[in-house]
Short mmCIF file of C-alpha atoms and ligand atoms in Angstrom, two decimals:
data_model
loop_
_atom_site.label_atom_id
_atom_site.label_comp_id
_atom_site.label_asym_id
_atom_site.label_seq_id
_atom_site.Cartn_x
_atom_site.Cartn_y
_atom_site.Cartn_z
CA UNK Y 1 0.00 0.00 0.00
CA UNK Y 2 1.32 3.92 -0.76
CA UNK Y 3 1.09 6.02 1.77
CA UNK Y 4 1.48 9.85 1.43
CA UNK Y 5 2.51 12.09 4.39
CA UNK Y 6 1.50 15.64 3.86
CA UNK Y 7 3.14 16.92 7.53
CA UNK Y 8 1.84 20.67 6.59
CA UNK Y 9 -1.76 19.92 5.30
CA UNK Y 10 -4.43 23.33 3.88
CA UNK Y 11 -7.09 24.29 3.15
CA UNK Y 12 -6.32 25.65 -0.44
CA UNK Y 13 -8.38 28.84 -1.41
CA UNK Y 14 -8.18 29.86 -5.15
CA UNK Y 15 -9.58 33.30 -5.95
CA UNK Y 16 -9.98 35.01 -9.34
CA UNK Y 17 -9.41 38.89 -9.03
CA UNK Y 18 -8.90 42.39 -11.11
CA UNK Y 19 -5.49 43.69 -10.82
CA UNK Y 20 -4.44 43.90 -6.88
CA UNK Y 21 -4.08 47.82 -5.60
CA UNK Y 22 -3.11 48.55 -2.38
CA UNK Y 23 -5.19 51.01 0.38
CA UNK Y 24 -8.36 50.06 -1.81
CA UNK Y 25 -11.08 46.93 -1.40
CA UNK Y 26 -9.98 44.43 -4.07
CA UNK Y 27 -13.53 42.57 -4.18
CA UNK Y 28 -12.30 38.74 -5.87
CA UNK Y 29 -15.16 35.66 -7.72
CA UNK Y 30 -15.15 32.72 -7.80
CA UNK Y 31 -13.84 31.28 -4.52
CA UNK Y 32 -13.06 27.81 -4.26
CA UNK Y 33 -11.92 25.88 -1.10
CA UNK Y 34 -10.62 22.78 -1.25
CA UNK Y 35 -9.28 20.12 1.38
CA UNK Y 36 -5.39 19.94 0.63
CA UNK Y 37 -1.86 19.50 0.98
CA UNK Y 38 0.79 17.99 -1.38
CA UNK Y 39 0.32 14.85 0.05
CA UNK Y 40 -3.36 14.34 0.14
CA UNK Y 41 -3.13 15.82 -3.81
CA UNK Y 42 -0.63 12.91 -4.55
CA UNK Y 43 -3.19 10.60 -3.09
CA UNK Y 44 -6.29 12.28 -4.90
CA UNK Y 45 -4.71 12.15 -7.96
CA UNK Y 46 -3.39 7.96 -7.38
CA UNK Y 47 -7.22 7.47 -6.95
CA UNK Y 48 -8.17 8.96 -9.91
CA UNK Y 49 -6.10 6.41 -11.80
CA UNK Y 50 -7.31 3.60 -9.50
CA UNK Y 51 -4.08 3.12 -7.58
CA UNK Y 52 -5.41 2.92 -3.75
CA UNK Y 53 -3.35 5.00 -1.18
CA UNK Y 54 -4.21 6.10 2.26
CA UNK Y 55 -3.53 9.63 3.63
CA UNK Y 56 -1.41 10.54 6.86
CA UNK Y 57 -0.92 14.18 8.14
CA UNK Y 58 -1.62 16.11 11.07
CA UNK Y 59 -4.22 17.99 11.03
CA UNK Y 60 -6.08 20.66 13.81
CA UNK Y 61 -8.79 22.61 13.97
CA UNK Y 62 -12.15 23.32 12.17
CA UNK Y 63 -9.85 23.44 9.36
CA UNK Y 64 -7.97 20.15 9.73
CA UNK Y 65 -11.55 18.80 10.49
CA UNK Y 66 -12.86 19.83 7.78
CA UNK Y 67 -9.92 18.12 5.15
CA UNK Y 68 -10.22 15.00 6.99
CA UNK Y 69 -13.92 14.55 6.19
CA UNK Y 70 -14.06 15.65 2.79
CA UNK Y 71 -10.81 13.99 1.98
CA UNK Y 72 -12.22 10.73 3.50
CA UNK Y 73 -14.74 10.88 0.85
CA UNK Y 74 -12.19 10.10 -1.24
CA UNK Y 75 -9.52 8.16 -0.06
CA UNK Y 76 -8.81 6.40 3.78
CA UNK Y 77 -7.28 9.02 6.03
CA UNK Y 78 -5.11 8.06 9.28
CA UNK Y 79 -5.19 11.68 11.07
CA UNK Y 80 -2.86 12.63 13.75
CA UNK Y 81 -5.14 15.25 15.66
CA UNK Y 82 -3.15 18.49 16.70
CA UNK Y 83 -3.93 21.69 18.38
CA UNK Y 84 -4.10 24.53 16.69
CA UNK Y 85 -5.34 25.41 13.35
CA UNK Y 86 -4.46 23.87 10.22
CA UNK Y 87 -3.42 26.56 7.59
CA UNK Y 88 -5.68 28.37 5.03
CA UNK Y 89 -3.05 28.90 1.76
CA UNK Y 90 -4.28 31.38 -0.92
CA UNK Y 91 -4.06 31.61 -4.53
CA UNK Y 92 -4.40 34.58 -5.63
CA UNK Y 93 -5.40 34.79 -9.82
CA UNK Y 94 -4.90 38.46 -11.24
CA UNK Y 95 -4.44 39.16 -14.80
CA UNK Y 96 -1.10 39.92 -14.08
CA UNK Y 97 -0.46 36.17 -12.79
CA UNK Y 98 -0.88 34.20 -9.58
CA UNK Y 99 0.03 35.14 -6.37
CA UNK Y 100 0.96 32.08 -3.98
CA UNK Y 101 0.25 32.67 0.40
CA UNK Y 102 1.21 29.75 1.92
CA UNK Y 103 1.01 30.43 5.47
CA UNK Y 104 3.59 28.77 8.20
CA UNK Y 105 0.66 26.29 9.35
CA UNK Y 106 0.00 24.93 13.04
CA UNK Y 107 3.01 23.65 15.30
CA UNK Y 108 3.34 19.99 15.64
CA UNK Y 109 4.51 19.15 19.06
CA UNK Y 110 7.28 16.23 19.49
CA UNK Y 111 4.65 14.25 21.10
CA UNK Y 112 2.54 14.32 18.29
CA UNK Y 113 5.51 13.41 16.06
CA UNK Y 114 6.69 10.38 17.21
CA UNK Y 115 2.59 8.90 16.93
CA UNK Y 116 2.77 9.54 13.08
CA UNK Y 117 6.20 7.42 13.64
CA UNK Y 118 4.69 4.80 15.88
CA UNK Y 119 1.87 4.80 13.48
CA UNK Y 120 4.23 4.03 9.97
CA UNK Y 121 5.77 1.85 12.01
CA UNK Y 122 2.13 -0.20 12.65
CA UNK Y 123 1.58 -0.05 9.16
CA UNK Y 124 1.55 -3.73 8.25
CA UNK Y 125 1.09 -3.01 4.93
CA UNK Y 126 3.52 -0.20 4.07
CA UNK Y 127 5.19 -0.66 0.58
CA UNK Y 128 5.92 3.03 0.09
CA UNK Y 129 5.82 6.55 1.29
CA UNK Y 130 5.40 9.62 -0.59
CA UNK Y 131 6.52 12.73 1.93
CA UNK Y 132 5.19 15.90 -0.19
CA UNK Y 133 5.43 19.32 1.21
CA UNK Y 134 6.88 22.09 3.88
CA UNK Y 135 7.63 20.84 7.88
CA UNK Y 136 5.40 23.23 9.77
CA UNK Y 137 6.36 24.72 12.96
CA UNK Y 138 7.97 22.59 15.79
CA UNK Y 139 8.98 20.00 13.58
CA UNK Y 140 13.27 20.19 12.67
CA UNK Y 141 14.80 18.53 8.99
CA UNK Y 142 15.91 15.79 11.66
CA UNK Y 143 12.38 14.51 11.38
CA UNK Y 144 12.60 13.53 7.79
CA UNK Y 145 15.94 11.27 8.94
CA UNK Y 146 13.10 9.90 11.18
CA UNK Y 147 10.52 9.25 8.83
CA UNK Y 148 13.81 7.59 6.33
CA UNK Y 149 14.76 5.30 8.97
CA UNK Y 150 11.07 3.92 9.25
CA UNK Y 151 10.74 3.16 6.16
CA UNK Y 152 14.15 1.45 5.74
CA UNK Y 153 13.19 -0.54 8.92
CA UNK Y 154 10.16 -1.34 7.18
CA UNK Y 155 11.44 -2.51 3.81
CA UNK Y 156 9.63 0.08 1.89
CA UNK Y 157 10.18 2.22 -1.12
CA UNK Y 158 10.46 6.43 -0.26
CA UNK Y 159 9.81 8.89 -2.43
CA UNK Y 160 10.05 12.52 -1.66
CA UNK Y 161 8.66 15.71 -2.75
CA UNK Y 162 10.30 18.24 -0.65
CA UNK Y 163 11.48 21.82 -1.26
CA UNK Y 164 13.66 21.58 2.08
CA UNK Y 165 17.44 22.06 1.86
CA UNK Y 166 17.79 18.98 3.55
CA UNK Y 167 17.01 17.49 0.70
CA UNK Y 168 20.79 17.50 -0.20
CA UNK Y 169 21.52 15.24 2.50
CA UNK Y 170 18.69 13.16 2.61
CA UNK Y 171 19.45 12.46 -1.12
CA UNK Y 172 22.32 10.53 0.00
CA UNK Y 173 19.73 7.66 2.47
CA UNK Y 174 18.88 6.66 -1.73
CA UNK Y 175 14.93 7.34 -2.09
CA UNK Y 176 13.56 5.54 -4.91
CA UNK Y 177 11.93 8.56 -6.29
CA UNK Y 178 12.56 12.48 -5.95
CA UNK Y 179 10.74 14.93 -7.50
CA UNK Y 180 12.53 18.56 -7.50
CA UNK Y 181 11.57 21.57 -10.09
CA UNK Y 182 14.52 23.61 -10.99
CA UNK Y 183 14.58 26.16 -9.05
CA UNK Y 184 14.72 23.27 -6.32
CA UNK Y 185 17.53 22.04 -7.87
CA UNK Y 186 19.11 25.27 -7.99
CA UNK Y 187 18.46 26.42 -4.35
CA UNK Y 188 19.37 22.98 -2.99
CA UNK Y 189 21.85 21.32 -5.23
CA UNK Y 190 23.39 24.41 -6.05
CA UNK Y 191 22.90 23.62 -9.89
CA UNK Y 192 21.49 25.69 -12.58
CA UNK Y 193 19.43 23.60 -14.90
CA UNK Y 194 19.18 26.36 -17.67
CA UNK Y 195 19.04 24.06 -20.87
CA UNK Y 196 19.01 20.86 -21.72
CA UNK Y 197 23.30 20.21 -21.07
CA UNK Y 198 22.38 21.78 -17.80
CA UNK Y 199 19.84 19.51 -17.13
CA UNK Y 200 21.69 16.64 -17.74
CA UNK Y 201 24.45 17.86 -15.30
CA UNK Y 202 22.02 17.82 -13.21
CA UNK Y 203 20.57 14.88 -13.11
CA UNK Y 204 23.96 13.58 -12.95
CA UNK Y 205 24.39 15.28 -10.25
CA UNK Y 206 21.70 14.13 -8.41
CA UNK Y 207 22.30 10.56 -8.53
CA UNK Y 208 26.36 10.93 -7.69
CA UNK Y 209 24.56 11.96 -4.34
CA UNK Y 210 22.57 8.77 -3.95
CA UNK Y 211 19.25 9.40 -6.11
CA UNK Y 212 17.82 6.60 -7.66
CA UNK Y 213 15.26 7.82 -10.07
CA UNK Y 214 14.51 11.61 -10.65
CA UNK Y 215 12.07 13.03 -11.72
CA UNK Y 216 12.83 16.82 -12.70
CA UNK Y 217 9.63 19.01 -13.62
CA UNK Y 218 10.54 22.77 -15.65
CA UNK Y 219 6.44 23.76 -15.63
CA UNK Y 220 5.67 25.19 -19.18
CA UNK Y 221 9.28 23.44 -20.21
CA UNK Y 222 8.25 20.32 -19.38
CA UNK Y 223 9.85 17.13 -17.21
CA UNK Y 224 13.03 15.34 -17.31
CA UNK Y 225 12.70 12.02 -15.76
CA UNK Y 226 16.43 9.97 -15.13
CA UNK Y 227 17.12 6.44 -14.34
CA UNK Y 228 20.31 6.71 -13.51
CA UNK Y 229 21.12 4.95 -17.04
CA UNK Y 230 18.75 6.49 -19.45
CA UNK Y 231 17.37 10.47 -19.57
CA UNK Y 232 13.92 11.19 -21.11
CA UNK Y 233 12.96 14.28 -21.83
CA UNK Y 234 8.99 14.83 -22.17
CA UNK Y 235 7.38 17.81 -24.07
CA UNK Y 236 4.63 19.98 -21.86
CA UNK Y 237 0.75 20.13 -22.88
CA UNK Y 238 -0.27 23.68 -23.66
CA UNK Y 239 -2.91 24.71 -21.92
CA UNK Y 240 -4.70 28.21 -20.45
CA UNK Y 241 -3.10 28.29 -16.77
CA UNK Y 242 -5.69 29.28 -14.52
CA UNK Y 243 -3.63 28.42 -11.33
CA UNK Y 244 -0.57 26.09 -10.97
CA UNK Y 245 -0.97 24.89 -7.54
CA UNK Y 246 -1.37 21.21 -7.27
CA UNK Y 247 -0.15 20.31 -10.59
CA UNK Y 248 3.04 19.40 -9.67
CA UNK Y 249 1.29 16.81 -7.23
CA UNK Y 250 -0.56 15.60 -9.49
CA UNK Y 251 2.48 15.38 -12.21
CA UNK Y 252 3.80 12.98 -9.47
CA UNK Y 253 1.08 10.84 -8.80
CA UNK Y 254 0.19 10.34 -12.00
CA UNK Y 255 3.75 9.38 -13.03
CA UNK Y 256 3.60 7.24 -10.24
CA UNK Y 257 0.55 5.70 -11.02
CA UNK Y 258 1.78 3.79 -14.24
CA UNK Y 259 5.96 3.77 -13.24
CA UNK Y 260 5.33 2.10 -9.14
CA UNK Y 261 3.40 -0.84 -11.55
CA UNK Y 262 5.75 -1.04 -14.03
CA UNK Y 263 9.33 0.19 -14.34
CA UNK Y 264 10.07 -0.25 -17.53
CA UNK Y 265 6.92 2.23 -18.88
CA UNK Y 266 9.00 5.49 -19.00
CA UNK Y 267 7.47 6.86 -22.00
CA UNK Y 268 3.23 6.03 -20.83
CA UNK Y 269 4.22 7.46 -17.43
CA UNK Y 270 5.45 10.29 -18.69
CA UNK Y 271 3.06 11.27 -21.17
CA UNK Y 272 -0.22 10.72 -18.61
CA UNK Y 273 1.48 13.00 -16.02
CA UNK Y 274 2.61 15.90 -18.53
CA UNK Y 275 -1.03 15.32 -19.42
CA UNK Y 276 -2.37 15.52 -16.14
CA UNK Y 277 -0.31 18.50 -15.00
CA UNK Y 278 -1.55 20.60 -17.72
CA UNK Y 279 -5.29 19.65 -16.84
CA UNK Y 280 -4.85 20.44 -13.29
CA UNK Y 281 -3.49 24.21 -14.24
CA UNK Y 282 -6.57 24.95 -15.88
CA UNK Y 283 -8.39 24.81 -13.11
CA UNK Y 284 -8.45 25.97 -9.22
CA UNK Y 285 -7.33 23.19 -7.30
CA UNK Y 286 -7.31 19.74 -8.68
CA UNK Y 287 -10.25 19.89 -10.71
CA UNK Y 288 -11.96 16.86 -12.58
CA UNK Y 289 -8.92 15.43 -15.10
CA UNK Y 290 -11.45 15.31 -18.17
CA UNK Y 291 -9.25 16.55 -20.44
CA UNK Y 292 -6.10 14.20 -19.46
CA UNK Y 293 -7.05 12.14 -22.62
CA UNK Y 294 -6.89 14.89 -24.99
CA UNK Y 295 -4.02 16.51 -23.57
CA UNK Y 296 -1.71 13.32 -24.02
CA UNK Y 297 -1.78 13.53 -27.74
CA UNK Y 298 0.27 16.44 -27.23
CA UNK Y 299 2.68 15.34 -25.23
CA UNK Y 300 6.44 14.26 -26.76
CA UNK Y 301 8.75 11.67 -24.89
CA UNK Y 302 12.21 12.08 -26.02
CA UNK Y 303 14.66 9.28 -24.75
CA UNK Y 304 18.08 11.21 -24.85
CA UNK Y 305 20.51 9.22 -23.16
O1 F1X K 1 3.79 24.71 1.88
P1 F1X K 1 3.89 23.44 1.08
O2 F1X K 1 3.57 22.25 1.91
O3 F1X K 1 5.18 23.32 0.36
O4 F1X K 1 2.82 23.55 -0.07
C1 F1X K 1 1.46 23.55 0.25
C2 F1X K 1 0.66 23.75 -1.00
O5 F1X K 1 0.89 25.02 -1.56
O6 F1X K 1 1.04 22.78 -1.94
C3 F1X K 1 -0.08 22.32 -2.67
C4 F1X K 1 0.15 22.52 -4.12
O7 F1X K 1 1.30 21.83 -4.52
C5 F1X K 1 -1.26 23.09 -2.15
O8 F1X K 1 -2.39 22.25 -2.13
C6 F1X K 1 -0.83 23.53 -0.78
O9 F1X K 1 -1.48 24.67 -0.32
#
């Protein structure tokens, strides 16, 4: 069974606006809330494609309350209850572009912690962990060595979606599976991915430091995806972006959602998550992957190495 950790859960709330002015009321439409977090996206988006996952986080609050219900619709969800509030982010859509508010999120205390530990650690039927997203407030990188040495004690796969500079390190404990963007790979690996000879130093890169797999997203540029023997470059679906939160998480999943199954399908897992990426930008949140089927024919797979 996958399970995704999202350790910094939202509430995601998309809003369409006129330009923003300051000292004024800047009335927005069309609000949309939606229960969220990296993780429980990843999860969403597995389901969509009938691969069954189940959801871990921590989660406080009417907020936190609220994601576990409505995400429960969904998919099973194994909660560790916090105090405090779990976060509100906003996306802000102007016609100037999006504006991104994360906010810091709730603390997690230590105690609270080592029960999502103790929990993993319970789960018979753990074959792999996704950890997606920010470490709120309370929790230290040293956590994530945590979380590692669970699932090594376990016998299960890791793969990580993390924009933390530990990253660099943790790199090194070999997850199956990590998926940076490049200005992740330029903030943490101190490598500029530029073009495509940068990429490929890059991805080189990545796996001298213990990465197994990699796979490298550029937004409207595309993906690179790296075995450690062969590169593939895939082409990106154009599409009217309407917001681009959660379409990295879904890239991810959906990647996942072919590649966990079978290794060797590079090119189809590629394709469906370039696909599903550009579907999800279209709309406010995740929003309903009809067009995933007609997006694909777009898509190019390059093998370049
Ligand atoms: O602060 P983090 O955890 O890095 O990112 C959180 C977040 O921005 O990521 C998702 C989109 O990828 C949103 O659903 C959520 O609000």
């Amino acid at each position: 069974m996958i399970y995704t950790l999202t350790t910094n859960p939202a509430i995601d709330l998309n809003v369409t606006t006129g330009t923003l002015s300051t000292d004024r009321v800047n009335r927005t439409r069309d609000a949309v809330y939606t229960p969220n977090g990296k993780g429980l996206n990843v999860s969403f988006a597995l389901g969509h494609y009938g691969v069954d996952s189940q959801i871990l986080g921590f989660f406080g609050g009417f907020s936190g309350d609220y994601i576990v219900r409505e995400a429960a619709r969904r998919c099973p969800v194994r909660p560790v209850t916090i105090d405090g509030i779990t976060r509100v982010n906003v996306f802000v859509t102007t016609p100037e572009g999006e504006y991104k508010l994360p906010n810091a999120g709730a603390a997690v205390c230590r105690e609270k912690q080592v029960e999502m530990l103790d929990l993993l650690r319970e789960a018979g039927d753990l074959s792999c962990l996704v950890v997606s997203g920010s470490l709120p407030p309370g929790v230290d990188a040293g956590y994530y060595d945590e979380l590692v040495d669970v699932v090594r004690a376990r016998g299960a796969e890791l793969v990580l979606d993390i924009s933390h500079p530990h990253l660099a390190e943790l790199v090194a404990r070999r997850p199956l599976l990590i998926k940076p963007n490049d200005e992740e790979v330029a903030a943490i690996f101190g490598v500029d991915v530029g073009d495509e000879g940068g990429a490929l130093a890059a991805l080189s890169e990545l796996h001298r430091r213990g990465a197994q797999n990699v796979l490298l997203t550029l937004g409207g540029e595309g993906a690179y995806f790296s075995d450690g023997a062969h590169v593939w470059h895939a082409s990106a679906a154009k599409v009217k972006v309407l917001s681009t939160a959660c379409a990295g998480d879904a890239t991810l999943a959906s990647f996942l959602s072919v590649w966990l199954e079978d290794r060797g399908a590079v090119e189809r897992a590629l394709i469906r998550a370039m696909a599903t990426g550009a579907n999800v930008a279209m709309s406010a949140g995740l929003g309903d992957f009809s067009l995933v089927d007609d997006l694909a024919r777009q898509v190019e797979v390059t093998r370049l190495v």
